[in-house]
mmCIF file of C-alpha atoms and ligand atoms in Angstrom:
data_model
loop_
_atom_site.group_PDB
_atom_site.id
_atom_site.type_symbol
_atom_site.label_atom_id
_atom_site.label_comp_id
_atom_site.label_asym_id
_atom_site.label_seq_id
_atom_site.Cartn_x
_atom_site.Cartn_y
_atom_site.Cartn_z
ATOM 1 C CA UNK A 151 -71.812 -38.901 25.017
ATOM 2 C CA UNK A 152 -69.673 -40.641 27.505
ATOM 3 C CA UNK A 153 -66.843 -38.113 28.898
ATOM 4 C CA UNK A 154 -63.383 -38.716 27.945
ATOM 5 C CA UNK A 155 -60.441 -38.861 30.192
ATOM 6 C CA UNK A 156 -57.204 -37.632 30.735
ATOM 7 C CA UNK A 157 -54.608 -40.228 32.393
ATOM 8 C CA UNK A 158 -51.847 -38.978 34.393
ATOM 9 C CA UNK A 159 -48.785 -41.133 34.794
ATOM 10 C CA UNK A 160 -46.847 -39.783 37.389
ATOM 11 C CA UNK A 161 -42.661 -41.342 38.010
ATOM 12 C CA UNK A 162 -42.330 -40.849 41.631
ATOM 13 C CA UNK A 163 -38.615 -42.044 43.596
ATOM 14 C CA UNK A 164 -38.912 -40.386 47.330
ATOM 15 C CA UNK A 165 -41.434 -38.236 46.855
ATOM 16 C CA UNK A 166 -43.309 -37.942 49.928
ATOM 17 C CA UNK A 167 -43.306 -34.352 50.174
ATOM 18 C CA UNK A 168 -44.298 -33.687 46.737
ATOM 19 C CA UNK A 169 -47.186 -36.172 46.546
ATOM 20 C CA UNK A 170 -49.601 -34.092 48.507
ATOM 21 C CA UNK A 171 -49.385 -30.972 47.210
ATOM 22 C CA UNK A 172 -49.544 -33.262 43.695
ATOM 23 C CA UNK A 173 -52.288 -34.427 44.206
ATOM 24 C CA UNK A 174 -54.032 -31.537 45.916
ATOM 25 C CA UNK A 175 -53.381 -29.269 42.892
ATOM 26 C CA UNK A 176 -54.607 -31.902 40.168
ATOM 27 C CA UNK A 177 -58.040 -32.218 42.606
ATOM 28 C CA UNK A 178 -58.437 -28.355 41.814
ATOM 29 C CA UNK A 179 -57.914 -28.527 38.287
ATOM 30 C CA UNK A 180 -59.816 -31.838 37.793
ATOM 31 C CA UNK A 181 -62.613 -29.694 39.268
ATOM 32 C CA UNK A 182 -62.245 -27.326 36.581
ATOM 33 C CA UNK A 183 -62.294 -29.485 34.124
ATOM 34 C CA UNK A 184 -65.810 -30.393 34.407
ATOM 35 C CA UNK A 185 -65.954 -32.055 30.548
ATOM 36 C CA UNK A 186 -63.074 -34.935 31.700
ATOM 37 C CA UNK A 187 -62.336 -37.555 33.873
ATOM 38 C CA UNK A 188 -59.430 -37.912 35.589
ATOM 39 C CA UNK A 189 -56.887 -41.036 36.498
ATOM 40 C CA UNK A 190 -53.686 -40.763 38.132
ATOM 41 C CA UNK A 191 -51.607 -43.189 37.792
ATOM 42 C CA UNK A 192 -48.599 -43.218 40.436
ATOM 43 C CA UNK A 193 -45.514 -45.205 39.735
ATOM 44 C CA UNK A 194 -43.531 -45.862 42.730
ATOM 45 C CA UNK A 195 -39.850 -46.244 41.501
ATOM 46 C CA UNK A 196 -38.510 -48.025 44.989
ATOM 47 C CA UNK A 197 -39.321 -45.482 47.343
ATOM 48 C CA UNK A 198 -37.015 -45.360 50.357
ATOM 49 C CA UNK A 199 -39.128 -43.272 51.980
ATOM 50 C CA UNK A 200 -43.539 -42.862 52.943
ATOM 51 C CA UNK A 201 -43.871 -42.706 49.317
ATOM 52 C CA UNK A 202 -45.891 -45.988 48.954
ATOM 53 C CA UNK A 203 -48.167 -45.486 52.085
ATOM 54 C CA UNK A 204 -48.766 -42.166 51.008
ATOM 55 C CA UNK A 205 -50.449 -43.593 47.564
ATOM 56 C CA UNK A 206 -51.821 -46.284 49.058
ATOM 57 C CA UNK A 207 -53.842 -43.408 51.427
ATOM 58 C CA UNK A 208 -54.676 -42.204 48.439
ATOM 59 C CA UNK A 209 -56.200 -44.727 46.221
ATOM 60 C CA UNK A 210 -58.030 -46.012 49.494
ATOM 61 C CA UNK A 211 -59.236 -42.388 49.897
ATOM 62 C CA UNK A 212 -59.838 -41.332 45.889
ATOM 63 C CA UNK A 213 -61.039 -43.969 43.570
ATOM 64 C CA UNK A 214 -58.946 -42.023 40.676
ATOM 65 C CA UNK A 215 -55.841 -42.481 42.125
ATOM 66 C CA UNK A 216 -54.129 -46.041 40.834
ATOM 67 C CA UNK A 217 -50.145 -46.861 41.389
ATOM 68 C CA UNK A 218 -47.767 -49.620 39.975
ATOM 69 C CA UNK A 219 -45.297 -50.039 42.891
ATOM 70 C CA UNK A 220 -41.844 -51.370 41.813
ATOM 71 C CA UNK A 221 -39.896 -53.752 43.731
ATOM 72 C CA UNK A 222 -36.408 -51.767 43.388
ATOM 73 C CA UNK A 223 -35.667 -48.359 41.606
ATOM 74 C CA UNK A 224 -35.735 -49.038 38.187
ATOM 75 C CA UNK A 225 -35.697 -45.655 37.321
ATOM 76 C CA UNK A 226 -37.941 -42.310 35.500
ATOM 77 C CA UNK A 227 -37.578 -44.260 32.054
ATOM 78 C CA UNK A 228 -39.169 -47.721 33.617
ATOM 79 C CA UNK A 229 -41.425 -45.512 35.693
ATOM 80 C CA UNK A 230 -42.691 -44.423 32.309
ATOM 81 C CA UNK A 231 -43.275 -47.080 30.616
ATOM 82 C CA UNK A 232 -45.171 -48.846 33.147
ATOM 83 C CA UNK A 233 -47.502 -46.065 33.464
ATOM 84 C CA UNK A 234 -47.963 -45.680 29.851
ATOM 85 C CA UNK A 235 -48.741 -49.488 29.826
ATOM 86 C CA UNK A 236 -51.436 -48.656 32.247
ATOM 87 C CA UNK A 237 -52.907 -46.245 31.006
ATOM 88 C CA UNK A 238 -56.958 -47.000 30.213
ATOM 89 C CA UNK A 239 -57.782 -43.210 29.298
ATOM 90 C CA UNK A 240 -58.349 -41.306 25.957
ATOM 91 C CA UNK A 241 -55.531 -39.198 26.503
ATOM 92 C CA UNK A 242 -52.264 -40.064 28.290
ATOM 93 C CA UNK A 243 -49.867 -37.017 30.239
ATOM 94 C CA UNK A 244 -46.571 -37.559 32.078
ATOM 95 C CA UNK A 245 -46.072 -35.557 34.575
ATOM 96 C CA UNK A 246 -42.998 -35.115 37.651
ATOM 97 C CA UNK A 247 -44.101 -35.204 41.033
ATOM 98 C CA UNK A 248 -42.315 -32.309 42.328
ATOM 99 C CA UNK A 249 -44.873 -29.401 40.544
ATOM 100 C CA UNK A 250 -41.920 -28.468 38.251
ATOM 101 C CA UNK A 251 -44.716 -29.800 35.950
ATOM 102 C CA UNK A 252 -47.487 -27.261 36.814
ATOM 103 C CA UNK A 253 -51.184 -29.543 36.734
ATOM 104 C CA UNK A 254 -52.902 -26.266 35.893
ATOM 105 C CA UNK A 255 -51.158 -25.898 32.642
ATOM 106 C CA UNK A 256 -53.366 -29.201 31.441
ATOM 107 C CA UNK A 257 -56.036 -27.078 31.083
ATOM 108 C CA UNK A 258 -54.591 -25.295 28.356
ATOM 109 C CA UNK A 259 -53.317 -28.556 26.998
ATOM 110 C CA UNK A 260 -56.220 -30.339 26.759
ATOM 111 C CA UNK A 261 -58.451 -27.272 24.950
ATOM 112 C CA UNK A 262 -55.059 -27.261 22.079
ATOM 113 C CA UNK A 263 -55.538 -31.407 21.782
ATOM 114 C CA UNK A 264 -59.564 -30.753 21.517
ATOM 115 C CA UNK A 265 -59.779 -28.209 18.887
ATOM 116 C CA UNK A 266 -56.851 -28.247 16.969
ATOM 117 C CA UNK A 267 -55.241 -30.199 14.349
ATOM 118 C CA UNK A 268 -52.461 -31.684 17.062
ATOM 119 C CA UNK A 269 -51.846 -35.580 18.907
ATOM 120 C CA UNK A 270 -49.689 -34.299 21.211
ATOM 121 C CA UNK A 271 -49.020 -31.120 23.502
ATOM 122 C CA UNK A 272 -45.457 -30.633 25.302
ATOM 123 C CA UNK A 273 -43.636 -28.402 26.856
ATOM 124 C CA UNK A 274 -40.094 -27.092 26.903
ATOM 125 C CA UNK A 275 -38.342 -24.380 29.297
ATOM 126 C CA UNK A 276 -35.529 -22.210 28.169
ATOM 127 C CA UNK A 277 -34.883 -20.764 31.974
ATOM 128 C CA UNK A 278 -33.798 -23.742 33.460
ATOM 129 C CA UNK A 279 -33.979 -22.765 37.225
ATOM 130 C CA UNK A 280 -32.179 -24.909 39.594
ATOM 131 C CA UNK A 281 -30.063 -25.716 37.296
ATOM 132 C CA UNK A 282 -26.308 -24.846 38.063
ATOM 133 C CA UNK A 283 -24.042 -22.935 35.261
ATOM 134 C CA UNK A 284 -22.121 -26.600 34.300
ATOM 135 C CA UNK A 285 -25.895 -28.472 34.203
ATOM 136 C CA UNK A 286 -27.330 -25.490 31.915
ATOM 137 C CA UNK A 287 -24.293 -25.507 29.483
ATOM 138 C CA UNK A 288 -23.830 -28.849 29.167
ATOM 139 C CA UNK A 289 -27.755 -29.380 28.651
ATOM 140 C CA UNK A 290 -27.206 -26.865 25.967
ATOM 141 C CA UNK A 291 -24.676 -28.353 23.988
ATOM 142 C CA UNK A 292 -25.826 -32.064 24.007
ATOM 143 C CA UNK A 293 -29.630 -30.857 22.610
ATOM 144 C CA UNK A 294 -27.212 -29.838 19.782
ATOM 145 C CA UNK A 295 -25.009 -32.675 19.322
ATOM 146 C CA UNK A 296 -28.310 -35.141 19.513
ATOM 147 C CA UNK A 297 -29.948 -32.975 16.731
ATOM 148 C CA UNK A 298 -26.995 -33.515 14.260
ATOM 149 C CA UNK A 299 -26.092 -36.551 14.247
ATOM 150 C CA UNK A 300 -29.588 -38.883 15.095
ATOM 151 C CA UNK A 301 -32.722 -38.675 13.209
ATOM 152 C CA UNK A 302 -35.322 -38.233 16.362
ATOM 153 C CA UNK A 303 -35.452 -33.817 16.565
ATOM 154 C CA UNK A 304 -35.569 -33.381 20.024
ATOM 155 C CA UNK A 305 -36.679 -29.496 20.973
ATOM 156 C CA UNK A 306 -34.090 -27.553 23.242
ATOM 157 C CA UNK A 307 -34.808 -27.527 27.318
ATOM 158 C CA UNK A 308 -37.880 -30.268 25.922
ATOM 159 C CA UNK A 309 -39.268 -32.162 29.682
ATOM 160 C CA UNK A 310 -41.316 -35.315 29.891
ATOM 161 C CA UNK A 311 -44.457 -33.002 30.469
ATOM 162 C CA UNK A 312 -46.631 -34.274 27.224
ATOM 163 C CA UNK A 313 -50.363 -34.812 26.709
ATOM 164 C CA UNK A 314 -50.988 -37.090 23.776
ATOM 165 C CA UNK A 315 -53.635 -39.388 22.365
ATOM 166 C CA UNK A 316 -54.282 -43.009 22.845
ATOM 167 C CA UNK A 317 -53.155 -43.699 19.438
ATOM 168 C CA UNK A 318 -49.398 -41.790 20.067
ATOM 169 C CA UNK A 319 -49.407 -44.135 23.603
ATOM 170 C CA UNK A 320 -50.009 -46.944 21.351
ATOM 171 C CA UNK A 321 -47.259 -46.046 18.643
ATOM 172 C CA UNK A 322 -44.671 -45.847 21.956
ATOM 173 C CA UNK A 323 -45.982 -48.890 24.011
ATOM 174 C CA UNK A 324 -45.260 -50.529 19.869
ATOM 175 C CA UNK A 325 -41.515 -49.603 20.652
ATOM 176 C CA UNK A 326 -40.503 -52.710 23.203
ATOM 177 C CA UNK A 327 -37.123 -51.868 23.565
ATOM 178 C CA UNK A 328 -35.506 -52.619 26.530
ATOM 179 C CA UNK A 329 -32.786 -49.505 26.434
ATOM 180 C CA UNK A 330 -36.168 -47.064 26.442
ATOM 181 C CA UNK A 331 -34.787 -43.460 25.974
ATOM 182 C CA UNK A 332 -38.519 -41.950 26.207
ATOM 183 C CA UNK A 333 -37.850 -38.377 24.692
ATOM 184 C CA UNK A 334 -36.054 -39.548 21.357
ATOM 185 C CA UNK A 335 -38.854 -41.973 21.107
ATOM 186 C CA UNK A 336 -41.607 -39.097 20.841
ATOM 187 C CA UNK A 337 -39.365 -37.767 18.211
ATOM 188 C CA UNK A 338 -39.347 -41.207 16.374
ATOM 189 C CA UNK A 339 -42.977 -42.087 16.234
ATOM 190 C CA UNK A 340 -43.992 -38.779 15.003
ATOM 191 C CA UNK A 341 -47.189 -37.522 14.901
ATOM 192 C CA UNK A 342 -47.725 -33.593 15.381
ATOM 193 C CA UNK A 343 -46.711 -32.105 17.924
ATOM 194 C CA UNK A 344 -47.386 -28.657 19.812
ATOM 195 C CA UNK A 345 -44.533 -27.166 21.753
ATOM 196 C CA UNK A 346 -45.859 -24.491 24.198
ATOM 197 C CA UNK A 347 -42.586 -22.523 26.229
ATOM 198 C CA UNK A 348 -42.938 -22.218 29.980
ATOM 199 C CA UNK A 349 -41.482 -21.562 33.033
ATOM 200 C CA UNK A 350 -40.343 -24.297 34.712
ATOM 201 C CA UNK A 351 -40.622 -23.647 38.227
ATOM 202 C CA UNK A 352 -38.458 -24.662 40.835
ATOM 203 C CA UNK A 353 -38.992 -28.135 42.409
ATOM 204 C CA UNK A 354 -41.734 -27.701 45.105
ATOM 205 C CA UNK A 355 -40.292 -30.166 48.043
ATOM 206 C CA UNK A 356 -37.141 -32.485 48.137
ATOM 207 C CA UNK A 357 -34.156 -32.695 45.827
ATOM 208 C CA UNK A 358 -33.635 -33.367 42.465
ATOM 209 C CA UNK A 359 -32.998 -37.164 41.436
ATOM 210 C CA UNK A 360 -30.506 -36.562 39.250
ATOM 211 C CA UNK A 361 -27.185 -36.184 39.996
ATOM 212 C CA UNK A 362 -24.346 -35.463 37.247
ATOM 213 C CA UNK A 363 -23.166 -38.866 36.859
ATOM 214 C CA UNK A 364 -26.995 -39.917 36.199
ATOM 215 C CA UNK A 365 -27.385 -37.358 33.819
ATOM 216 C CA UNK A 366 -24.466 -38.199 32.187
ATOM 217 C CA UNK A 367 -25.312 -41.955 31.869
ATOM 218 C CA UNK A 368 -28.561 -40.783 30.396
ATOM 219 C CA UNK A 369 -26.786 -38.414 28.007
ATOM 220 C CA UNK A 370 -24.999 -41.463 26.556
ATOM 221 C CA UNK A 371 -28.137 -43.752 26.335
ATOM 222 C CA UNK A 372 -29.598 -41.246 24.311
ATOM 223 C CA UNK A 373 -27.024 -40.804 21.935
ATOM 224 C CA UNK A 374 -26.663 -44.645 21.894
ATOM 225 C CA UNK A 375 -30.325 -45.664 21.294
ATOM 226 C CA UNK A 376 -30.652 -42.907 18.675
ATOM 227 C CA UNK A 377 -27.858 -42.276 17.040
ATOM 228 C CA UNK A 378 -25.104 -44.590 15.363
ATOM 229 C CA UNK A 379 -22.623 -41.835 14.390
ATOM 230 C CA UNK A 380 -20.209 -42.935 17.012
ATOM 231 C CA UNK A 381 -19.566 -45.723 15.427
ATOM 232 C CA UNK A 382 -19.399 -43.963 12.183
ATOM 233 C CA UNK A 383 -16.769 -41.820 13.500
ATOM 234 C CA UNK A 384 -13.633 -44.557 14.103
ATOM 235 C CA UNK A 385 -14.129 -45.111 10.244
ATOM 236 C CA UNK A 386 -13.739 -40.967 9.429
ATOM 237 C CA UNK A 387 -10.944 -40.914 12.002
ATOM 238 C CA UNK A 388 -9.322 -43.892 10.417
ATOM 239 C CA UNK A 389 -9.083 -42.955 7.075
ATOM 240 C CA UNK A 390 -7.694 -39.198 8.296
ATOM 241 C CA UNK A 391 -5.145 -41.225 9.850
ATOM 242 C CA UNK A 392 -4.552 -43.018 6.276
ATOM 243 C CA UNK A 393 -4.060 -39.792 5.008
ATOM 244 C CA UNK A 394 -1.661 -38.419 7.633
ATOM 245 C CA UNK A 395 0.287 -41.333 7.910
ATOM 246 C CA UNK A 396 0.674 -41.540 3.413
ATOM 247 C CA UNK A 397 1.557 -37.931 3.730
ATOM 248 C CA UNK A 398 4.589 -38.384 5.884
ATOM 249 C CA UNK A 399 6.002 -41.095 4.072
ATOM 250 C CA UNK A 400 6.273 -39.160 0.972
ATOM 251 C CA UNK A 401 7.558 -36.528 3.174
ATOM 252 C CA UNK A 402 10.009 -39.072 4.695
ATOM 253 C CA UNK A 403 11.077 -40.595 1.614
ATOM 254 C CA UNK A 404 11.735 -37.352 0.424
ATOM 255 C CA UNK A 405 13.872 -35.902 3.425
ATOM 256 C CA UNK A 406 15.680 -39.088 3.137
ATOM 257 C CA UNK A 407 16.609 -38.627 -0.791
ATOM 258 C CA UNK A 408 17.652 -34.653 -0.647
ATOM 259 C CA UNK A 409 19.464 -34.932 3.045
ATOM 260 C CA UNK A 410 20.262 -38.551 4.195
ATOM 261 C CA UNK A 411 19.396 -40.637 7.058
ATOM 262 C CA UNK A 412 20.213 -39.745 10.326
ATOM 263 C CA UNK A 413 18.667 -41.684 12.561
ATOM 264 C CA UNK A 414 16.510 -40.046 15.025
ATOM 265 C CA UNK A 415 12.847 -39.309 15.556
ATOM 266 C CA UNK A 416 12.340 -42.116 18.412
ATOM 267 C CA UNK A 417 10.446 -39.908 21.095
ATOM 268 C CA UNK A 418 8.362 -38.900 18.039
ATOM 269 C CA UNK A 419 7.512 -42.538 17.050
ATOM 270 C CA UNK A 420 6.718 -43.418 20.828
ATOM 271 C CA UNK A 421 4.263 -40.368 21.241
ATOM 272 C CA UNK A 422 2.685 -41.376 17.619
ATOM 273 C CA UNK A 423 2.198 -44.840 18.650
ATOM 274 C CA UNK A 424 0.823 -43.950 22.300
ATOM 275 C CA UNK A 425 -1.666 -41.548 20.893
ATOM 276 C CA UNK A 426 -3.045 -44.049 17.992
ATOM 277 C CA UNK A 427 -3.369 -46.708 20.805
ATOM 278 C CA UNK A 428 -5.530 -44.630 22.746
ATOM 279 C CA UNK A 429 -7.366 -43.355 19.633
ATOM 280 C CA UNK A 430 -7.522 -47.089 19.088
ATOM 281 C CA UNK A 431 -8.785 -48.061 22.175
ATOM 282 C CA UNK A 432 -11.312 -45.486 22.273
ATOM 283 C CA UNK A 433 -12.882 -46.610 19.604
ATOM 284 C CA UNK A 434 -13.162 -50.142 21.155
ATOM 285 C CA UNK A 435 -14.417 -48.685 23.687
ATOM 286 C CA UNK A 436 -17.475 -47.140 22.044
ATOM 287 C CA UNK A 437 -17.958 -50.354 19.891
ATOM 288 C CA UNK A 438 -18.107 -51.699 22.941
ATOM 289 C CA UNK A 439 -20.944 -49.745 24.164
ATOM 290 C CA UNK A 440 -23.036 -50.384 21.810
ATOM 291 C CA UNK A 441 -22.232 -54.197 22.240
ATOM 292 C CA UNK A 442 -23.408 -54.212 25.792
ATOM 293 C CA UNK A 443 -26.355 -52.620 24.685
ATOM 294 C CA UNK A 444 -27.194 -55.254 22.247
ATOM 295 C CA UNK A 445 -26.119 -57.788 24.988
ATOM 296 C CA UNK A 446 -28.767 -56.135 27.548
ATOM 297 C CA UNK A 447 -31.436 -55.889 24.448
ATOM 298 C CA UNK A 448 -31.288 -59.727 23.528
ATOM 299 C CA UNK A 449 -31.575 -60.745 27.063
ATOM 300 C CA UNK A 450 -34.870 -59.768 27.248
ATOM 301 C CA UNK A 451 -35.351 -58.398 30.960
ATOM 302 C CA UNK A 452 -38.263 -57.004 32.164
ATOM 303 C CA UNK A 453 -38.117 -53.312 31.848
ATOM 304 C CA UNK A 454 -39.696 -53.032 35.516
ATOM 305 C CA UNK A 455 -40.910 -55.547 38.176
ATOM 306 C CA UNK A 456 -44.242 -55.038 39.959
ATOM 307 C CA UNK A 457 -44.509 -55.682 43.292
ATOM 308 C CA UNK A 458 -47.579 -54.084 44.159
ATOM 309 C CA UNK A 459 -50.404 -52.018 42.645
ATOM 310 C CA UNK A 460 -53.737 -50.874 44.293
ATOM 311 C CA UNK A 461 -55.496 -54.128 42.818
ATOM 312 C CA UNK A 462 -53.614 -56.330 44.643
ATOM 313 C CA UNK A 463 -53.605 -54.503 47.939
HETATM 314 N N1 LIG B 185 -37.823 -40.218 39.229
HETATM 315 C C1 LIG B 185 -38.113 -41.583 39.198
HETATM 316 N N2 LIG B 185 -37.069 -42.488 39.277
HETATM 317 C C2 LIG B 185 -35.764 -42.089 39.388
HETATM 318 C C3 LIG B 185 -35.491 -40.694 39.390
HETATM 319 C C4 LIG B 185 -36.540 -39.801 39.299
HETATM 320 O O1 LIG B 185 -39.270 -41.990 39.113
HETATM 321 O O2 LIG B 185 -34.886 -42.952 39.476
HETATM 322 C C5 LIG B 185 -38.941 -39.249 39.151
HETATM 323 C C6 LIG B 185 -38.956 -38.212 40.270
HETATM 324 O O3 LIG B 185 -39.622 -38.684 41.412
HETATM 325 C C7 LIG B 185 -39.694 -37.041 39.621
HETATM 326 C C8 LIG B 185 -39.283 -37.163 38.169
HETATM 327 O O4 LIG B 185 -38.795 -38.487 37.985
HETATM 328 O O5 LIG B 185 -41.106 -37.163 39.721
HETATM 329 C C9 LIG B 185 -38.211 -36.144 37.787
HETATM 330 O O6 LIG B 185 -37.141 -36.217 38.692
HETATM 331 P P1 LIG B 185 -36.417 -34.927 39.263
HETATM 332 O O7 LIG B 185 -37.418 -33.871 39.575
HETATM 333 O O8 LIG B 185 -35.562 -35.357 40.401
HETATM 334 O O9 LIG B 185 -35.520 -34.505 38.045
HETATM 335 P P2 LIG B 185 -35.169 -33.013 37.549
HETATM 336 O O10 LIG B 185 -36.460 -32.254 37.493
HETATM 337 O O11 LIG B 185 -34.224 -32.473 38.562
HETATM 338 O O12 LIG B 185 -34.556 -33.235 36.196
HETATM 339 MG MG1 LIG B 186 -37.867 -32.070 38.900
#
């Protein structure tokens, strides 16, 4: 029987410290791992840095090693998708460059997939090292908010780190989205799923690629491809308002009956009208949102643009 193999999609943006040791720890485990074959497929997200030398080194060097090199940073998301578009194995893992993804843990993976009843094997971390105190709470809090109000249940401290079959790659590659928020879409598709805790360790060379503003943005695009709620919400906060507003006319009509009419109650008015405006506008705001979404969705972009891969070079 022919073996089967594992393929490795690796999102790499200035990584050139982290490739090495990468790849040098997936050799020893590949060698453990007698029963599979191995591909690793890089995906160089515009690499300021030796990143791209480095994996051209390595294809040149190890006929296992493949890598999709974009022309600009598209970012992890595109990274992902291009490598799950590549991917010619029987199973399909993402993993980060930087080891915070440990290769040997694969082994363990791949013996779950094999003899139990699962289609896909991830991995979630409750420590969170690295993190600061503002990046843990706030992680905290939004795996909550996304749970209540979309329909994709996405596991607490849940990373990218997955091995899955062919036939889960297929169900995502079936998503063609352009807005790809790649952990709400393993949620979607279903299938079942193993979640294994571990220790994340900390990031082996470099720095992390996400700043706060990134992660923020990628909050949002998470709650926005998932989750329509938002828009939901001017409705709820509109009728309250109704119901405010009917209340204080009786209450005004009232006052006005039992004690008169003195005129008065302008700074009120001003501070009610200011703060509906903004409520107003922020509501706009999110419809708005979601309109540039759909705006970026109809255009029909490219997700990512190739510039080179190890076939061309
Ligand atoms: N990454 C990428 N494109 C980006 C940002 C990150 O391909 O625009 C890759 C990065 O090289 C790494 C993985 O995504 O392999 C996770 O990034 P990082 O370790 O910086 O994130 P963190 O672990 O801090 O969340
Ligand atoms: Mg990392």
């Amino acid at each position: 029987m022919a073996k089967e193999k594992i393929s490795l999609i690796i999102p790499c943006f200035n990584e050139e410290e982290s490739i090495p040791l990468f790849y040098e720890e997936t050799n020893k485990v590949s060698k453990k791992m007698k029963n599979v074959d191995f591909e690793m497929i890089f995906v160089n997200d515009g690499s300021k840095d030796k990143t791209l030398p480095i994996l051209r080194e390595l294809s040149k060097k190890d006929k296992r090693v493949r890598y999709i090199s974009f022309s600009r940073n598209f970012g992890k998301e595109a990274g992902m998708y291009a490598g799950l578009e590549a991917v010619t194995g029987d199973y399909a893992a993402i993993m980060d460059a930087d080891m915070q993804d440990p290769p040997e843990k694969l082994i363990e993976m791949y013996e779950i997939i094999k003899t139990e009843d699962y289609d896909c094997v991830a991995l979630y971390t409750e420590s969170h090292k690295g993190y600061n105190f503002i990046r843990k709470a706030l992680t905290n809090c939004w795996y909550k908010l996304i749970d209540k109000i979309s329909d994709s249940h996405q596991v607490p401290g849940a990373r990218d780190f997955r091995l899955m079959t062919r036939q889960m790659v297929d169900a995502i590659l079936d998503m063609k989205e352009y807005n790809r928020y790649t952990k709400g879409m393993f949620g979607f598709v279903g299938f079942e799923t193993k979640w294994l805790a571990y220790d994340a360790p900390d990031r082996a060379a470099g720095t992390s690629k996400f700043n706060l503003r990134k992660l923020i943005k990628y909050a949002m695009e998470g709650i926005m491809a998932f989750s329509t709620t938002p828009l939901l919400l001017s409705a709820y906060v509109g009728i309250t308002f109704c119901f405010i507003a009917f209340l204080a006319i009786i209450f005004i009509i009232v006052k006005t009956l039992v004690w008169g009419d003195p005129t008065s109650g302008w700074p009120s008015m001003a501070c009610i009208i200011i703060f509906v405006s903004g409520v107003q506008l922020f509501f706009l705001g999110v419809i708005g949102m979601y309109l540039s979404k759909i705006y970026l969705e109809i255009k029909h972009r490219p997700v990512y643009i190739v510039k080179e891969t190890e076939k061309t070079k």
